[in-house]
Short mmCIF file of C-alpha atoms in Angstrom, two decimals:
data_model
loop_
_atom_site.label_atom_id
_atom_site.label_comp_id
_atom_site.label_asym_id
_atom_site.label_seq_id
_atom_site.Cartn_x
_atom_site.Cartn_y
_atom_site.Cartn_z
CA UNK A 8 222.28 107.04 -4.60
CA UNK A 9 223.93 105.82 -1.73
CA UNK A 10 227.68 106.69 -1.28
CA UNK A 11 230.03 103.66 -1.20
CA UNK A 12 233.11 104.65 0.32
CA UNK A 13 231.49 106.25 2.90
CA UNK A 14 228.98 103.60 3.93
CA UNK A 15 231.45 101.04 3.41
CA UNK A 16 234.17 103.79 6.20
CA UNK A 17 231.28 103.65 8.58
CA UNK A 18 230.08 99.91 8.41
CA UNK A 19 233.81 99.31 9.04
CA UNK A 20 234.07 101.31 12.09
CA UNK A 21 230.85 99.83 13.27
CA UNK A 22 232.61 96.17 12.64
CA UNK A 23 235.62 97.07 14.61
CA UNK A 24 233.90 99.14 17.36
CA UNK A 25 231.89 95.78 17.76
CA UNK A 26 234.33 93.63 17.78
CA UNK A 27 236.45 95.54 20.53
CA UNK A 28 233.85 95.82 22.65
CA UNK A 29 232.97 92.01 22.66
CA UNK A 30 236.28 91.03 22.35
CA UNK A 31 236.86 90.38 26.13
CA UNK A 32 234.13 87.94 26.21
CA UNK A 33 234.60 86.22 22.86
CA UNK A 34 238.14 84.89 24.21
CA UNK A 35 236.60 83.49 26.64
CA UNK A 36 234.17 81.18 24.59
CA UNK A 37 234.81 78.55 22.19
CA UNK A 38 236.59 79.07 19.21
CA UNK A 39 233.14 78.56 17.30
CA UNK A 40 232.19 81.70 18.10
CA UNK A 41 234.98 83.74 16.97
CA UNK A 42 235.26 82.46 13.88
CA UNK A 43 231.07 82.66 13.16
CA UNK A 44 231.10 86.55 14.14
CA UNK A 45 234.02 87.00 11.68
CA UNK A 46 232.58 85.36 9.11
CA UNK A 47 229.09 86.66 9.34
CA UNK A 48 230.82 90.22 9.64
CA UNK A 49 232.79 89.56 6.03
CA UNK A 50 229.43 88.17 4.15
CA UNK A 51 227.55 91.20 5.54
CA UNK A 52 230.27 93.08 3.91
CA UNK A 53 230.39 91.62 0.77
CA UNK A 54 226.57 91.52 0.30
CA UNK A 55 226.15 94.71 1.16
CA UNK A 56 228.79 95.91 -1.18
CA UNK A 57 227.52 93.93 -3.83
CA UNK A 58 224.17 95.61 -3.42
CA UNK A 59 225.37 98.93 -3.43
CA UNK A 60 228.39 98.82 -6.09
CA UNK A 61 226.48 96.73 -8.90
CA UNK A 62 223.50 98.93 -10.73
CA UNK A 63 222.18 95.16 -11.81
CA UNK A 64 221.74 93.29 -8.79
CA UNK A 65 219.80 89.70 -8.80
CA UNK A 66 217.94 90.44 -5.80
CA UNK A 67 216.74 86.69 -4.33
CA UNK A 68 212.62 87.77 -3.85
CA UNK A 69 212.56 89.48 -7.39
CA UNK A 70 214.25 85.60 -8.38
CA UNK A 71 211.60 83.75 -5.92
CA UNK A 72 208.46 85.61 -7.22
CA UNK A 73 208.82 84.91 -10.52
CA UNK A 74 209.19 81.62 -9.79
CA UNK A 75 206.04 81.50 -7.13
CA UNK A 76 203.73 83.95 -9.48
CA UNK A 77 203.56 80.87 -11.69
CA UNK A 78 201.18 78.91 -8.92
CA UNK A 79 199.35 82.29 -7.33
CA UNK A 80 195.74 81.41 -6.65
CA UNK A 81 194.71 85.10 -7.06
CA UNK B 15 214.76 83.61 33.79
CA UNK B 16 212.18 84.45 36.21
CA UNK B 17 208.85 82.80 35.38
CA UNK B 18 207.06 84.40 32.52
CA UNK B 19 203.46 85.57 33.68
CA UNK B 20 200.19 84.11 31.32
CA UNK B 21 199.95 88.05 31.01
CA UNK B 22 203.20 88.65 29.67
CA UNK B 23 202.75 85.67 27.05
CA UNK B 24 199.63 87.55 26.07
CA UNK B 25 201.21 91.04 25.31
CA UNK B 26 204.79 89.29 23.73
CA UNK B 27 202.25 87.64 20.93
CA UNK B 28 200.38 90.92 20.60
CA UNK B 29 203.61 92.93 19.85
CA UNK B 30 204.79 90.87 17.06
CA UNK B 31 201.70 90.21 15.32
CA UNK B 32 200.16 93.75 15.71
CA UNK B 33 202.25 97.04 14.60
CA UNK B 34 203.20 95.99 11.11
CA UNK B 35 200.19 94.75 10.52
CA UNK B 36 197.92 98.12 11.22
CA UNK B 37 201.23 99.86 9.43
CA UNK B 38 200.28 98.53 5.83
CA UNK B 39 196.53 96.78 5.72
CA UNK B 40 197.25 95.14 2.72
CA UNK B 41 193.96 93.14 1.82
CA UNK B 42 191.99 96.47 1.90
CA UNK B 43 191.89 96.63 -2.30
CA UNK B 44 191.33 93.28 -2.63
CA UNK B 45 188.03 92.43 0.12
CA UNK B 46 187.14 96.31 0.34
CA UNK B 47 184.66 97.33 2.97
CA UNK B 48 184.78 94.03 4.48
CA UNK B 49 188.55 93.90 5.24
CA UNK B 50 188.41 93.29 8.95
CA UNK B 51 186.29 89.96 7.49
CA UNK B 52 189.27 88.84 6.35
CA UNK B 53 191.58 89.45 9.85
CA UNK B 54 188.67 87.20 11.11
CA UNK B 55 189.39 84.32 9.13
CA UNK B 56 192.80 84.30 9.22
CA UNK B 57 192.48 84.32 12.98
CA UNK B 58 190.36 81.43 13.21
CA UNK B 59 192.43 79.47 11.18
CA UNK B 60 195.57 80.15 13.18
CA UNK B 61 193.78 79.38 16.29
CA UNK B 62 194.03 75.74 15.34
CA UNK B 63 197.07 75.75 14.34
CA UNK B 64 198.50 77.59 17.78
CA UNK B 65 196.26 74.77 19.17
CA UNK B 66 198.37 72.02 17.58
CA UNK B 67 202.06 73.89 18.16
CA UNK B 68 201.09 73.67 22.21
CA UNK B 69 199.79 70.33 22.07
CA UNK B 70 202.92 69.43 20.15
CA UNK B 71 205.09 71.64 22.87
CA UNK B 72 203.29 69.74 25.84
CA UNK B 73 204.65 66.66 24.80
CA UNK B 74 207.78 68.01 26.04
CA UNK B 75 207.39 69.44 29.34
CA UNK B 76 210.11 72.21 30.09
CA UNK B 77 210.79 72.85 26.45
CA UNK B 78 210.43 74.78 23.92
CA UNK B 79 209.99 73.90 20.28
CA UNK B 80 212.71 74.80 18.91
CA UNK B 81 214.30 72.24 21.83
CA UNK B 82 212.38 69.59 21.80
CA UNK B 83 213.16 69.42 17.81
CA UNK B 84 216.46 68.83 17.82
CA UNK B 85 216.14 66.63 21.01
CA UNK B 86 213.45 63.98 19.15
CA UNK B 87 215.14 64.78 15.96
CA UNK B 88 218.52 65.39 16.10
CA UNK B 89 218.90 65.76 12.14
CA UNK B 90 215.53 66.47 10.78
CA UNK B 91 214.70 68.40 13.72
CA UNK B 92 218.00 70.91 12.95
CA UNK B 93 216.94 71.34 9.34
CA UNK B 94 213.57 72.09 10.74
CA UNK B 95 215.17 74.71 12.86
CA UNK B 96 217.81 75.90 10.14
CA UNK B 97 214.39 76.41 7.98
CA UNK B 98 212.47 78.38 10.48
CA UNK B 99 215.60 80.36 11.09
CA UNK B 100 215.82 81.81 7.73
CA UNK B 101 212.33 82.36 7.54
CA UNK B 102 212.32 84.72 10.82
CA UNK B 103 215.64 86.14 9.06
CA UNK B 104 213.64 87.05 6.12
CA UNK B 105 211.46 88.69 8.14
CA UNK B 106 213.82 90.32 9.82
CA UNK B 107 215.30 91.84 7.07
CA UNK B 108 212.08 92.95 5.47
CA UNK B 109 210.63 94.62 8.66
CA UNK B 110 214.22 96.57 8.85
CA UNK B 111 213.28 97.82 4.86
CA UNK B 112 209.87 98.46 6.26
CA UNK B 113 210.99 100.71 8.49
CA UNK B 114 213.89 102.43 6.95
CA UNK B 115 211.49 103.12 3.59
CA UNK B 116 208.59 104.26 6.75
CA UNK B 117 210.85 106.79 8.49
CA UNK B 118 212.57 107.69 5.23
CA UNK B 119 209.23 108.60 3.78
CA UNK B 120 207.49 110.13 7.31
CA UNK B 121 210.16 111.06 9.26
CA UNK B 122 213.67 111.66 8.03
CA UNK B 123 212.94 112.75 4.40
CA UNK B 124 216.92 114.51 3.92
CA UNK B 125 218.70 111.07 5.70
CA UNK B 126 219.73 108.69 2.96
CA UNK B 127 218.06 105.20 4.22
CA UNK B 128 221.50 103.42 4.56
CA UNK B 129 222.10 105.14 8.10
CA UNK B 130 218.11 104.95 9.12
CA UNK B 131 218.65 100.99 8.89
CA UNK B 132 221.61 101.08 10.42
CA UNK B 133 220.22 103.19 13.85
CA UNK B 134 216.99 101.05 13.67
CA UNK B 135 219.69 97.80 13.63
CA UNK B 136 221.95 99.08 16.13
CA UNK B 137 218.50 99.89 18.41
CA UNK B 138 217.49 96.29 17.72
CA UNK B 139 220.49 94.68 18.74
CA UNK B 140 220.75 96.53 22.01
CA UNK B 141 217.36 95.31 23.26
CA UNK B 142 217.96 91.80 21.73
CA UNK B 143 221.10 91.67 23.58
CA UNK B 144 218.81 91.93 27.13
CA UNK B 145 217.37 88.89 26.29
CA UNK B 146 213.53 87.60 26.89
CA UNK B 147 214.05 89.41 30.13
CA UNK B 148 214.13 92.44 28.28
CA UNK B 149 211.57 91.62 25.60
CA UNK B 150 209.16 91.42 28.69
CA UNK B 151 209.67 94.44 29.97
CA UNK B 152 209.18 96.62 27.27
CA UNK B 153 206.03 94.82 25.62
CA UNK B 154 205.01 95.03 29.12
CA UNK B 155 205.24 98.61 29.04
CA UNK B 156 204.37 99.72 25.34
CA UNK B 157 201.97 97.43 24.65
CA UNK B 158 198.96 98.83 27.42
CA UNK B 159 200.34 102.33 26.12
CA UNK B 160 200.05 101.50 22.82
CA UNK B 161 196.18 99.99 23.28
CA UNK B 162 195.56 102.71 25.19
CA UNK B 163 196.29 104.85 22.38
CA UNK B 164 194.08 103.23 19.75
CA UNK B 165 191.34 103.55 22.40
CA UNK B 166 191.91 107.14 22.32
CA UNK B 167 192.07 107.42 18.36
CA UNK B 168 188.71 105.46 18.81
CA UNK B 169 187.48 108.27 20.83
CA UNK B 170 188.56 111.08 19.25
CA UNK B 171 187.25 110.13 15.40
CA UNK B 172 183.52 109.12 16.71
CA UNK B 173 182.87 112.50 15.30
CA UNK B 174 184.39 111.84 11.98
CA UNK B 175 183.28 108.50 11.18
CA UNK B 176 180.93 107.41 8.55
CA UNK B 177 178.66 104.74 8.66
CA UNK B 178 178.06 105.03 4.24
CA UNK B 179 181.58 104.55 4.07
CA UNK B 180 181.51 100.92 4.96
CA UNK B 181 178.43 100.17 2.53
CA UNK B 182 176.64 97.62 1.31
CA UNK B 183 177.70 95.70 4.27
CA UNK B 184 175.70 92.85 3.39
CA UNK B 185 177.22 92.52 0.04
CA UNK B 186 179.92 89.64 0.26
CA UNK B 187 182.32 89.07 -2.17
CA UNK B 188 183.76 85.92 -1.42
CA UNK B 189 186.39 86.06 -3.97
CA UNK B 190 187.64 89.62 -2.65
CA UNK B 191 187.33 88.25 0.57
CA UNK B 192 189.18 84.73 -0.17
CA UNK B 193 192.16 87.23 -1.45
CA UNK B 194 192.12 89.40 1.25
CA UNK B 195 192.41 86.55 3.59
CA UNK B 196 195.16 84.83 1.71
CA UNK B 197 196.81 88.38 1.59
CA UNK B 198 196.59 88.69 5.68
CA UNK B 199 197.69 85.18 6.21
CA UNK B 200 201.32 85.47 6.76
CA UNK B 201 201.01 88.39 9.35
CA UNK B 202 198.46 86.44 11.73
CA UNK B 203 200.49 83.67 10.92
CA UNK B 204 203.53 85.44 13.31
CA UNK B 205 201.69 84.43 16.15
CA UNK B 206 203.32 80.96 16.17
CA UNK B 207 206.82 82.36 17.39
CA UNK B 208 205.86 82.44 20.77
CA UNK B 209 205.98 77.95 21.15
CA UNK B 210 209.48 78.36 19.58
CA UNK B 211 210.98 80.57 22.30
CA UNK B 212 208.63 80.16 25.22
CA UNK B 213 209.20 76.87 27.57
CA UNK B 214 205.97 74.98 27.46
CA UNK B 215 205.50 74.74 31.38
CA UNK B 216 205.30 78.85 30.88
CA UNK B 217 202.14 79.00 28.80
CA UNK B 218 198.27 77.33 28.08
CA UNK B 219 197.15 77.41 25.16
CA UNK B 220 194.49 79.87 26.20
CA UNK B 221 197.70 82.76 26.80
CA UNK B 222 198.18 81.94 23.01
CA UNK B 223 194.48 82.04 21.68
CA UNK B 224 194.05 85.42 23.74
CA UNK B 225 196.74 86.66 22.38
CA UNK B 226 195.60 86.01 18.51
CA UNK B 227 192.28 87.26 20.15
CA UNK B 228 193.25 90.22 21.34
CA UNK B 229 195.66 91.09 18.62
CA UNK B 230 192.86 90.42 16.09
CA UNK B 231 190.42 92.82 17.40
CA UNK B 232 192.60 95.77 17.67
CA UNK B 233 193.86 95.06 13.74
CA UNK B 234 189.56 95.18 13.40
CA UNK B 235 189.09 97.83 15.02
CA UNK B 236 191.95 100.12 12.88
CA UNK B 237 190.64 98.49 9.87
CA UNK B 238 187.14 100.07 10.64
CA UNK B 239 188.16 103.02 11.74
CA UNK B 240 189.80 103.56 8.29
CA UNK B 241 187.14 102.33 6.64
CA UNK B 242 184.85 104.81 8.06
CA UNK B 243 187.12 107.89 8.38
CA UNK B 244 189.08 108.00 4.96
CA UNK B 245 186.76 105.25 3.11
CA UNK B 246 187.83 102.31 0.68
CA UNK B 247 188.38 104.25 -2.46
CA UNK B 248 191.07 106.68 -0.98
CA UNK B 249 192.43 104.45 1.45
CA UNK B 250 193.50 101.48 -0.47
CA UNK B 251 195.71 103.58 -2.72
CA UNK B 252 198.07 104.84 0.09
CA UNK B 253 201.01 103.31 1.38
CA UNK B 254 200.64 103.97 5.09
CA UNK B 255 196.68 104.04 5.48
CA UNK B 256 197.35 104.04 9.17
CA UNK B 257 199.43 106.79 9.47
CA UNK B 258 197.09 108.97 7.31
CA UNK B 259 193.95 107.84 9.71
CA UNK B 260 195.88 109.06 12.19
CA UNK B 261 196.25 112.47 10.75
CA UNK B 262 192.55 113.34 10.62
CA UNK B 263 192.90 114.01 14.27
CA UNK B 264 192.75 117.24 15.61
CA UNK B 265 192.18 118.12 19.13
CA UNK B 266 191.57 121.59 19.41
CA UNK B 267 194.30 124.12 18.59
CA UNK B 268 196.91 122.91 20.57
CA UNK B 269 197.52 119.56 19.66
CA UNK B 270 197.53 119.36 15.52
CA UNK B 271 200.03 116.86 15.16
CA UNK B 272 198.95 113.96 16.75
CA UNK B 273 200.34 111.82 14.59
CA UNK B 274 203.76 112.06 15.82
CA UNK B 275 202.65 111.30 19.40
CA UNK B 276 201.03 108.10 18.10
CA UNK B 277 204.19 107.26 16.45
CA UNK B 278 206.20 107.43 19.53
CA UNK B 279 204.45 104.89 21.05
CA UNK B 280 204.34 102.75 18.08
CA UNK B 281 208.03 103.11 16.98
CA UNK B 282 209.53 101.51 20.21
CA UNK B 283 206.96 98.81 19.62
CA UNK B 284 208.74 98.26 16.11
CA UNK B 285 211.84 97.51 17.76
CA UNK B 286 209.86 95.07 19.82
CA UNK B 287 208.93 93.19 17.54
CA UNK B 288 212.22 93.74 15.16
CA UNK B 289 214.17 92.65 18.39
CA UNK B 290 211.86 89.36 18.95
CA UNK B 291 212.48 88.07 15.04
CA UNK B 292 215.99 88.99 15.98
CA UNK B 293 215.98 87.15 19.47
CA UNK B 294 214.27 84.04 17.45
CA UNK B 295 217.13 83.87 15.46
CA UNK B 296 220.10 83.61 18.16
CA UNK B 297 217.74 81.64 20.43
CA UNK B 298 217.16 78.68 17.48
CA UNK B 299 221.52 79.01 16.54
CA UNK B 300 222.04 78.29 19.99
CA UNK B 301 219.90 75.17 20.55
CA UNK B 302 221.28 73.95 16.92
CA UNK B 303 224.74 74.60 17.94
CA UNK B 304 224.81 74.61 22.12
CA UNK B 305 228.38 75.95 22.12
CA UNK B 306 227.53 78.86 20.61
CA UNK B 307 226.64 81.86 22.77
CA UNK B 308 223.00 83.46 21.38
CA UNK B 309 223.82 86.76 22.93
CA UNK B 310 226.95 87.28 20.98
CA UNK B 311 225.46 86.33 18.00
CA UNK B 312 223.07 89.07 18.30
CA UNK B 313 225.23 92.32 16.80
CA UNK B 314 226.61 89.50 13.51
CA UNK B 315 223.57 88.73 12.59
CA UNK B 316 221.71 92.08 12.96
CA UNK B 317 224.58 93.44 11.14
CA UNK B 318 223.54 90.52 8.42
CA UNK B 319 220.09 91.47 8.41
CA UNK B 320 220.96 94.84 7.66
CA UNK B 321 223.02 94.24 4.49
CA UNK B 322 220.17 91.60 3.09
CA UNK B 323 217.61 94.02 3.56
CA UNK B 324 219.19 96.05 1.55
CA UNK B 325 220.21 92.76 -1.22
CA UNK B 326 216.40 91.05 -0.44
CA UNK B 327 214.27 94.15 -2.57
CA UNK B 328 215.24 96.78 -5.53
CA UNK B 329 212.54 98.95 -3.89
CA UNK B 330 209.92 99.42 -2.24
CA UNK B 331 207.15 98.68 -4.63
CA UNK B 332 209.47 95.39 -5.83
CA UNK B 333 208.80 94.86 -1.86
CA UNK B 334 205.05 95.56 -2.17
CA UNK B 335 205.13 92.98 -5.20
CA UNK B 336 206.59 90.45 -3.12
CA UNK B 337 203.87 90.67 -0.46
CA UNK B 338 201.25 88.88 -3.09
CA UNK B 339 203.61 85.79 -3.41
CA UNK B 340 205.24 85.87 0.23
CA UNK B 341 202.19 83.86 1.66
CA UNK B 342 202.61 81.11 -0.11
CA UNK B 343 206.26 80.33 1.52
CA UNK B 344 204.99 81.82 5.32
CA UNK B 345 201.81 78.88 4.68
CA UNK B 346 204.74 76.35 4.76
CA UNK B 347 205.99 77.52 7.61
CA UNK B 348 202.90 78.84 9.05
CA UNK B 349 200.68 76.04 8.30
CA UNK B 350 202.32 73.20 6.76
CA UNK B 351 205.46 72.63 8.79
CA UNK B 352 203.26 72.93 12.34
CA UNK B 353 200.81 70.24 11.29
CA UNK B 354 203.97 68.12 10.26
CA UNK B 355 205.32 69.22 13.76
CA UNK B 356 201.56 68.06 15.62
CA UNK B 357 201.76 64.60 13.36
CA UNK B 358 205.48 63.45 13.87
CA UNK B 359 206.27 65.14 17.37
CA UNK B 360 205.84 62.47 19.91
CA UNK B 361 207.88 61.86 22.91
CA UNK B 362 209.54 58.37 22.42
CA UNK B 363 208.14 55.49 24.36
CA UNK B 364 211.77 53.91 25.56
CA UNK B 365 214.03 56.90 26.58
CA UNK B 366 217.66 57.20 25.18
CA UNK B 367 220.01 55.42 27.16
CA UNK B 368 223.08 57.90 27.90
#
């Protein structure tokens, strides 16, 4: 079992270390970009918190086969 | 970007459709001792359709696909691209579980597989980060090594290898064979990346053919050799077939673990071909969005990748499970979509005023 908190600690410092060291060249690009690398960095967050913290997760390919298994040729 | 050589297209195609594919041969229990049949097939079909893609791409000279999609399309062609970006994303994320699961199970049995993604994403995201420049370079170096090192394994299991193993070669069954093939499908099938990110002035379609060529005959020649070394029966019920092949060699006294020198040169081709689905991704956001800078998007969305590898499968046999269905979504985008691209894509006859 994986151990939330601590993932979660080092994800965070990962974020930030990331973020400090492209800082300097985000300024100097459109605004677009800031605000995508933000919010790609909160939705990996939350998905990968919601994968961890939940025991039932609806993972999307368990959802997708058992919609595709219906037309499998073999 | 310095030109790309015709050689250089040749070994970028070869290191994304090769190392997962010898990793896990997956149509082994369904087509048996003809396996590398169904490598064969898949091949030839995806020769046409790499045929079509470059026709398509030499409509546009100077572009790639990804380009000239938005540029004839500006709305279909984005959802086009928006499409093939979260397919490449999917793979992405699966090759990451791939590998965690692989170095989890081979490697690093004590690390949890949380921090072995996260050092094969940080890895990735470094070498995406140098751009195609970078790409080049290292398939340029690990791919000879890496053929070099199959010729070897060739070499040193003559002595091992058994002919009954592979019996009654003359036996077909088409309906093991059919499966196989459809099983196989969406790996060959990878081999269309390279008209997405590769200008179409940089390539013939003979760089691309040799490539699926090439490619094809090593994945033949590691199917056989498993075939004859461990045989069908054992083979098919192991997870990493491949690795275990690789095991049966022994050269001499000094050198019983060849395994792990085999898997240095294949792990850095991993993170080839992990860096090129990741490269895919910020290349295709950047020609959908031009203001957006693809190298900075590189550490978001391998951080992304990460976390949905971890969201996409329970497990790995859930992942295993998946494998049966997954080529019915890569035919759409491996099959379908590029003859849609080869019917609609056509340069139009009065050019937009500005």
């Amino acid at each position: 079992m994986t151990n939330l908190p601590l993932s979660l600690t080092i994800i965070l410092v990962i974020i930030a270390l990331i973020l400090w060291l492209d800082w300097k060249v985000l300024r100097t690009l459109p605004r677009s970009n800031r605000w995508i690398t933000c919010s790609l960095f909160v939705l990996s967050l939350g998905i990968l918190i919601y994968s961890i913290k939940f025991d039932k997760v609806i993972s999307p390919t368990a959802w997708i086969g058992q919609m595709i298994k219906l037309w499998m040729p073999f | 970007m310095n030109k790309i050589t015709h050689r250089q297209i040749i070994i970028l195609g070869f290191a994304y459709m090769l190392p997962f594919a010898i990793n896990e041969v997956r149509s082994l229990s369904a087509a048996k001792q003809h396996t590398y049949i169904t490598y064969m097939v898949a091949a030839a079909i995806f020769a046409g359709i790499l045929w079509m893609l470059s026709r398509s791409a030499k409509r546009f000279p100077d572009q790639t696909l990804f380009e000239s999609l938005t540029v004839r399309f500006p709305i279909i062609g984005r959802v086009i691209c928006s499409l093939y970006l979260g397919f490449f994303f999917y793979i992405l994320a699966r090759d990451i579980r791939i590998m965690a699961d692989y170095t989890n199970v081979i490697l690093l049995p004590n690390t949890p597989l949380i921090y072995i993604s996260l050092c094969i994403v940080g890895t990735v995201i470094f070498v995406t980060r140098g751009g195609m420049r970078t790409l080049i370079s290292l398939s340029e170096f690990m791919g000879p090594l890496f053929i070099l090192s199959l010729l070897f394994m060739l070499i040193m299991l003559l002595k091992v290898l058994d002919l009954g193993n592979i019996m009654p070669i003359f036996h077909l069954s088409i309906p093991g064979i059919s499966e196989g093939t459809w099983l196989v499908l969406s790996s060959t099938g990878q081999i269309i990346v390279l008209p997405f990110i590769i200008s179409s002035k940089d390539y013939r379609y003979r760089d691309l053919f040799k490539s699926l060529v090439i490619s094809t005959l090593l994945i033949v020649l590691v199917v056989l050799m498993l075939i004859l070394t461990i045989g069908v029966p054992v083979a098919e019920r192991l997870m990493y077939p491949s690795y275990e092949l690789v095991r049966e060699i022994r050269i001499a006294d000094f050198l019983d673990r060849f395994d792990l020198l085999l898997v240095a040169v294949w792990y850095p081709l991993i993170f080839i071909n992990m860096a090129i689905s990741l490269y895919v991704i910020c290349y295709g956001l950047k020609i959908m969005i031009p203001s957006i800078s693809g190298k900075m998007m590189a550490a978001p969305i391998g951080l992304l990748s990460f976390s949905c590898s971890w969201w996409f499968f329970h497990d790995a046999v859930q992942m295993l499970d998946f494998n049966h269905q997954w080529p019915w979504i890569a035919i759409v985008f491996e099959i379908i979509i590029p003859i849609g691209i080869f019917l609609i894509l056509r340069p139009r006859k009065t050019p937009l005023k500005n």
